[in-house]
PDB file of C-alpha atoms and ligand atoms in Angstrom:
ATOM      1  CA  MET A   1     135.155 132.066  96.628  1.00  0.00           C
ATOM      2  CA  GLU A   2     132.667 130.792  94.103  1.00  0.00           C
ATOM      3  CA  GLN A   3     132.381 127.355  95.686  1.00  0.00           C
ATOM      4  CA  LYS A   4     131.757 128.745  99.164  1.00  0.00           C
ATOM      5  CA  LYS A   5     129.015 130.849  97.735  1.00  0.00           C
ATOM      6  CA  TRP A   6     127.398 127.796  96.261  1.00  0.00           C
ATOM      7  CA  GLU A   7     127.615 125.880  99.519  1.00  0.00           C
ATOM      8  CA  LYS A   8     125.877 128.667 101.369  1.00  0.00           C
ATOM      9  CA  ASP A   9     123.148 129.024  98.830  1.00  0.00           C
ATOM     10  CA  GLN A  10     120.832 131.793  99.960  1.00  0.00           C
ATOM     11  CA  THR A  11     119.115 132.337  96.645  1.00  0.00           C
ATOM     12  CA  PRO A  12     115.462 133.078  97.324  1.00  0.00           C
ATOM     13  CA  TYR A  13     113.013 130.619  95.829  1.00  0.00           C
ATOM     14  CA  VAL A  14     109.269 130.696  95.866  1.00  0.00           C
ATOM     15  CA  VAL A  15     107.488 127.431  96.601  1.00  0.00           C
ATOM     16  CA  PHE A  16     104.013 127.407  95.088  1.00  0.00           C
ATOM     17  CA  ILE A  17     101.171 125.129  94.111  1.00  0.00           C
ATOM     18  CA  CYS A  18     100.315 124.720  90.437  1.00  0.00           C
ATOM     19  CA  THR A  19      96.833 126.091  89.843  1.00  0.00           C
ATOM     20  CA  ARG A  20      96.131 123.451  87.217  1.00  0.00           C
ATOM     21  CA  CYS A  21      97.472 120.181  88.568  1.00  0.00           C
ATOM     22  CA  LYS A  22      97.746 121.099  92.278  1.00  0.00           C
ATOM     23  CA  GLN A  23     101.319 119.901  92.560  1.00  0.00           C
ATOM     24  CA  TYR A  24     103.980 121.870  94.362  1.00  0.00           C
ATOM     25  CA  SER A  25     107.006 123.356  92.583  1.00  0.00           C
ATOM     26  CA  TYR A  26     109.712 125.870  93.287  1.00  0.00           C
ATOM     27  CA  VAL A  27     111.339 128.568  91.210  1.00  0.00           C
ATOM     28  CA  LYS A  28     113.971 131.260  91.704  1.00  0.00           C
ATOM     29  CA  THR A  29     112.215 134.498  92.538  1.00  0.00           C
ATOM     30  CA  THR A  30     114.375 136.236  89.923  1.00  0.00           C
ATOM     31  CA  GLN A  31     113.133 133.977  87.155  1.00  0.00           C
ATOM     32  CA  LYS A  32     110.376 135.349  84.920  1.00  0.00           C
ATOM     33  CA  THR A  33     108.345 132.241  84.237  1.00  0.00           C
ATOM     34  CA  LYS A  34     108.166 128.676  85.465  1.00  0.00           C
ATOM     35  CA  LYS A  35     106.748 125.789  83.494  1.00  0.00           C
ATOM     36  CA  CYS A  36     105.106 123.161  85.658  1.00  0.00           C
ATOM     37  CA  LEU A  37     107.055 119.945  85.163  1.00  0.00           C
ATOM     38  CA  ARG A  38     103.961 117.859  85.626  1.00  0.00           C
ATOM     39  CA  CYS A  39     101.238 119.516  83.558  1.00  0.00           C
ATOM     40  CA  GLY A  40     103.256 121.978  81.505  1.00  0.00           C
ATOM     41  CA  ARG A  41     101.388 125.081  82.626  1.00  0.00           C
ATOM     42  CA  THR A  42     103.511 128.208  82.454  1.00  0.00           C
ATOM     43  CA  HIS A  43     103.358 130.374  85.573  1.00  0.00           C
ATOM     44  CA  GLN A  44     104.376 134.041  85.709  1.00  0.00           C
ATOM     45  CA  VAL A  45     106.682 134.232  88.707  1.00  0.00           C
ATOM     46  CA  LYS A  46     105.527 137.749  89.638  1.00  0.00           C
ATOM     47  CA  ASN A  47     101.982 136.392  90.006  1.00  0.00           C
ATOM     48  CA  ILE A  48     102.937 133.569  92.346  1.00  0.00           C
ATOM     49  CA  LEU A  49     105.356 135.505  94.572  1.00  0.00           C
ATOM     50  CA  ASP A  50     102.723 136.596  97.084  1.00  0.00           C
ATOM     51  CA  LYS A  51     100.820 133.316  96.934  1.00  0.00           C
ATOM     52  CA  GLY A  52     103.747 131.011  97.526  1.00  0.00           C
ATOM     53  CA  GLU A  53     106.243 130.728 100.315  1.00  0.00           C
ATOM     54  CA  ILE A  54     109.716 132.241  99.973  1.00  0.00           C
ATOM     55  CA  VAL A  55     112.632 130.119 101.167  1.00  0.00           C
ATOM     56  CA  ASN A  56     116.383 130.706 100.862  1.00  0.00           C
ATOM     57  CA  GLY A  57     118.475 128.162  99.023  1.00  0.00           C
ATOM     58  CA  MET A  58     117.617 125.367  96.669  1.00  0.00           C
ATOM     59  CA  THR A  59     117.955 122.657  99.327  1.00  0.00           C
ATOM     60  CA  LYS A  60     115.320 124.344 101.453  1.00  0.00           C
ATOM     61  CA  ALA A  61     113.103 124.799  98.414  1.00  0.00           C
ATOM     62  CA  VAL A  62     113.352 121.109  97.507  1.00  0.00           C
ATOM     63  CA  ASN A  63     112.661 120.046 101.087  1.00  0.00           C
ATOM     64  CA  LYS A  64     109.706 122.402 101.338  1.00  0.00           C
ATOM     65  CA  VAL A  65     108.201 120.965  98.178  1.00  0.00           C
ATOM     66  CA  LYS A  66     108.659 117.424  99.510  1.00  0.00           C
ATOM     67  CA  GLN A  67     107.108 118.367 102.831  1.00  0.00           C
ATOM     68  CA  LEU A  68     104.111 119.994 101.176  1.00  0.00           C
ATOM     69  CA  GLN A  69     103.650 117.110  98.755  1.00  0.00           C
ATOM     70  CA  ASN A  70     103.640 114.699 101.680  1.00  0.00           C
ATOM     71  CA  SER A  71     101.043 116.711 103.539  1.00  0.00           C
ATOM     72  CA  LEU A  72      98.883 116.517 100.403  1.00  0.00           C
ATOM     73  CA  GLY A  73      98.849 112.756 100.633  1.00  0.00           C
ATOM     74  CA  GLU A  74      96.005 111.013 102.301  1.00  0.00           C
ATOM     75  CA  ALA A  75      96.342 108.491 105.092  1.00  0.00           C
ATOM     76  CA  GLN A  76      97.211 105.703 102.702  1.00  0.00           C
ATOM     77  CA  PHE A  77     100.235 107.637 101.500  1.00  0.00           C
ATOM     78  CA  SER A  78     101.469 108.192 104.980  1.00  0.00           C
ATOM     79  CA  THR A  79     104.957 106.832 105.608  1.00  0.00           C
ATOM     80  CA  GLU A  80     103.448 104.930 108.533  1.00  0.00           C
ATOM     81  CA  ASN A  81     101.703 102.612 106.126  1.00  0.00           C
ATOM     82  CA  GLU A  82     102.884  99.874 103.850  1.00  0.00           C
ATOM     83  CA  PHE A  83     100.980  98.239 101.068  1.00  0.00           C
ATOM     84  CA  ILE A  84     100.336  94.775  99.750  1.00  0.00           C
ATOM     85  CA  VAL A  85      99.737  94.191  96.068  1.00  0.00           C
ATOM     86  CA  SER A  86      97.376  91.378  95.349  1.00  0.00           C
ATOM     87  CA  PHE A  87      97.498  90.430  91.689  1.00  0.00           C
ATOM     88  CA  ASN A  88      94.172  89.382  90.382  1.00  0.00           C
ATOM     89  CA  ASN A  89      93.703  89.880  86.661  1.00  0.00           C
ATOM     90  CA  GLN A  90      89.965  89.537  86.924  1.00  0.00           C
ATOM     91  CA  ILE A  91      89.812  92.512  89.186  1.00  0.00           C
ATOM     92  CA  ILE A  92      92.026  94.497  86.848  1.00  0.00           C
ATOM     93  CA  LYS A  93      89.792  93.692  83.884  1.00  0.00           C
ATOM     94  CA  LYS A  94      86.675  94.562  85.839  1.00  0.00           C
ATOM     95  CA  ALA A  95      87.970  98.013  86.646  1.00  0.00           C
ATOM     96  CA  PRO A  96      85.774 100.802  85.244  1.00  0.00           C
ATOM     97  CA  LYS A  97      86.923 102.110  81.892  1.00  0.00           C
ATOM     98  CA  PRO A  98      89.266 104.992  82.574  1.00  0.00           C
ATOM     99  CA  LEU A  99      90.249 107.921  80.375  1.00  0.00           C
ATOM    100  CA  GLU A 100      92.430 107.010  77.458  1.00  0.00           C
ATOM    101  CA  LYS A 101      95.473 108.684  78.904  1.00  0.00           C
ATOM    102  CA  MET A 102      94.945 107.075  82.268  1.00  0.00           C
ATOM    103  CA  GLU A 103      94.654 103.697  80.563  1.00  0.00           C
ATOM    104  CA  ASP A 104      98.134 104.021  79.083  1.00  0.00           C
ATOM    105  CA  TYR A 105      99.582 104.719  82.482  1.00  0.00           C
ATOM    106  CA  GLU A 106      97.556 101.935  83.987  1.00  0.00           C
ATOM    107  CA  GLU A 107      99.186  99.448  81.674  1.00  0.00           C
ATOM    108  CA  LYS A 108     102.604 100.837  82.503  1.00  0.00           C
ATOM    109  CA  PHE A 109     101.779 100.742  86.175  1.00  0.00           C
ATOM    110  CA  GLN A 110     100.794  97.094  85.943  1.00  0.00           C
ATOM    111  CA  GLN A 111     104.066  96.311  84.191  1.00  0.00           C
ATOM    112  CA  CYS A 112     105.778  98.228  86.941  1.00  0.00           C
ATOM    113  CA  LEU A 113     104.057  96.170  89.648  1.00  0.00           C
ATOM    114  CA  THR A 114     104.719  92.925  87.798  1.00  0.00           C
ATOM    115  CA  LYS A 115     108.403  93.748  87.655  1.00  0.00           C
ATOM    116  CA  LEU A 116     108.480  94.667  91.319  1.00  0.00           C
ATOM    117  CA  SER A 117     106.607  91.555  92.344  1.00  0.00           C
ATOM    118  CA  SER A 118     109.020  89.333  90.442  1.00  0.00           C
ATOM    119  CA  ASN A 119     111.960  90.851  92.289  1.00  0.00           C
ATOM    120  CA  TYR A 120     110.661  91.671  95.727  1.00  0.00           C
ATOM    121  CA  SER A 121     108.066  90.373  98.105  1.00  0.00           C
ATOM    122  CA  ARG A 122     107.986  93.747  99.776  1.00  0.00           C
ATOM    123  CA  PHE A 123     109.367  97.095  98.864  1.00  0.00           C
ATOM    124  CA  PRO A 124     109.203 100.701  99.940  1.00  0.00           C
ATOM    125  CA  LEU A 125     107.176 103.392  98.233  1.00  0.00           C
ATOM    126  CA  HIS A 126     110.251 105.078  96.828  1.00  0.00           C
ATOM    127  CA  LEU A 127     111.066 101.934  94.851  1.00  0.00           C
ATOM    128  CA  ILE A 128     107.719 102.205  93.093  1.00  0.00           C
ATOM    129  CA  GLU A 129     108.396 105.866  92.481  1.00  0.00           C
ATOM    130  CA  ILE A 130     111.800 105.146  90.987  1.00  0.00           C
ATOM    131  CA  LEU A 131     110.476 102.391  88.769  1.00  0.00           C
ATOM    132  CA  ALA A 132     107.497 104.535  87.782  1.00  0.00           C
ATOM    133  CA  GLN A 133     109.967 107.112  86.533  1.00  0.00           C
ATOM    134  CA  ASP A 134     111.567 104.478  84.312  1.00  0.00           C
ATOM    135  CA  TYR A 135     108.107 103.763  82.957  1.00  0.00           C
ATOM    136  CA  GLU A 136     107.536 107.501  82.523  1.00  0.00           C
ATOM    137  CA  ILE A 137     104.555 107.615  84.839  1.00  0.00           C
ATOM    138  CA  PRO A 138     104.263 111.138  86.265  1.00  0.00           C
ATOM    139  CA  PRO A 139     104.062 111.340  90.095  1.00  0.00           C
ATOM    140  CA  SER A 140     100.551 112.801  89.969  1.00  0.00           C
ATOM    141  CA  GLU A 141      99.340 109.865  87.848  1.00  0.00           C
ATOM    142  CA  LEU A 142     101.201 107.411  90.037  1.00  0.00           C
ATOM    143  CA  LYS A 143      99.325 108.623  93.070  1.00  0.00           C
ATOM    144  CA  LEU A 144      96.006 108.105  91.302  1.00  0.00           C
ATOM    145  CA  LEU A 145      97.084 104.670  90.126  1.00  0.00           C
ATOM    146  CA  ILE A 146      98.110 103.632  93.611  1.00  0.00           C
ATOM    147  CA  LYS A 147      94.843 104.965  94.962  1.00  0.00           C
ATOM    148  CA  LYS A 148      92.875 103.091  92.332  1.00  0.00           C
ATOM    149  CA  SER A 149      94.784  99.883  92.979  1.00  0.00           C
ATOM    150  CA  ILE A 150      93.963 100.167  96.650  1.00  0.00           C
ATOM    151  CA  LYS A 151      90.301 100.641  95.756  1.00  0.00           C
ATOM    152  CA  ASN A 152      90.381  97.619  93.470  1.00  0.00           C
ATOM    153  CA  GLY A 153      92.092  95.476  96.064  1.00  0.00           C
ATOM    154  CA  ILE A 154      95.289  95.058  94.055  1.00  0.00           C
ATOM    155  CA  LEU A 155      97.239  97.068  96.567  1.00  0.00           C
ATOM    156  CA  GLN A 156      96.659  96.595 100.235  1.00  0.00           C
ATOM    157  CA  SER A 157      97.795  98.844 102.984  1.00  0.00           C
ATOM    158  CA  THR A 158      99.401  97.189 105.954  1.00  0.00           C
ATOM    159  CA  LYS A 159     100.468  99.265 108.886  1.00  0.00           C
ATOM    160  CA  LYS A 160     104.205  99.322 108.547  1.00  0.00           C
ATOM    161  CA  LYS A 161     106.857 101.785 107.515  1.00  0.00           C
ATOM    162  CA  SER A 162     106.340 102.851 103.906  1.00  0.00           C
ATOM    163  CA  TYR A 163     106.804  99.399 102.474  1.00  0.00           C
ATOM    164  CA  PHE A 164     104.740  97.813  99.760  1.00  0.00           C
ATOM    165  CA  THR A 165     104.155  94.105  99.501  1.00  0.00           C
ATOM    166  CA  ILE A 166     102.889  92.254  96.478  1.00  0.00           C
ATOM    167  CA  VAL A 167     100.807  89.197  97.114  1.00  0.00           C
ATOM    168  CA  LYS A 168     100.208  87.005  94.065  1.00  0.00           C
ATOM    169  CA  SER A 169      96.895  85.271  94.077  1.00  0.00           C
TER     170      SER A 169
HETATM  171 ZN1   ZN B 201     100.927 121.787  87.013  1.00  0.00          ZN
END
């Protein structure tokens, strides 16, 4: 019946990379257009069909996107690593002046880290991601912010399983 059909979802989806923001998305092959959730670019599905990968079922599509996003990450985003956050306001203030938009997110990201550090001494990456969503930081920005924090010594990578640790200085 209808429910069985849903359970065995074989709807073809195309998994593709956004030409503007380089993030992966998926869309039903029968859909006409797909708006990138991250940058808002509208993609014509017929144009991405032969560029993307076709998978059957939404679960597979979601997993494929996750897998591809992970492979995009550099070593520091590997699940083998964990990170330490070292709060040092001087370092934050010394950071080179970023774009206006980035600056907004940077402030949010700092609030995010402050909140995390007041609740946890260590925490996994997905906790940052969840909290970043509450602060309306898009995943693409979050990655840049994490990267920048590592560069500035606020975040430190320690070789454990996708955990972050905040160290207050
Ligand atoms: Zn995009």
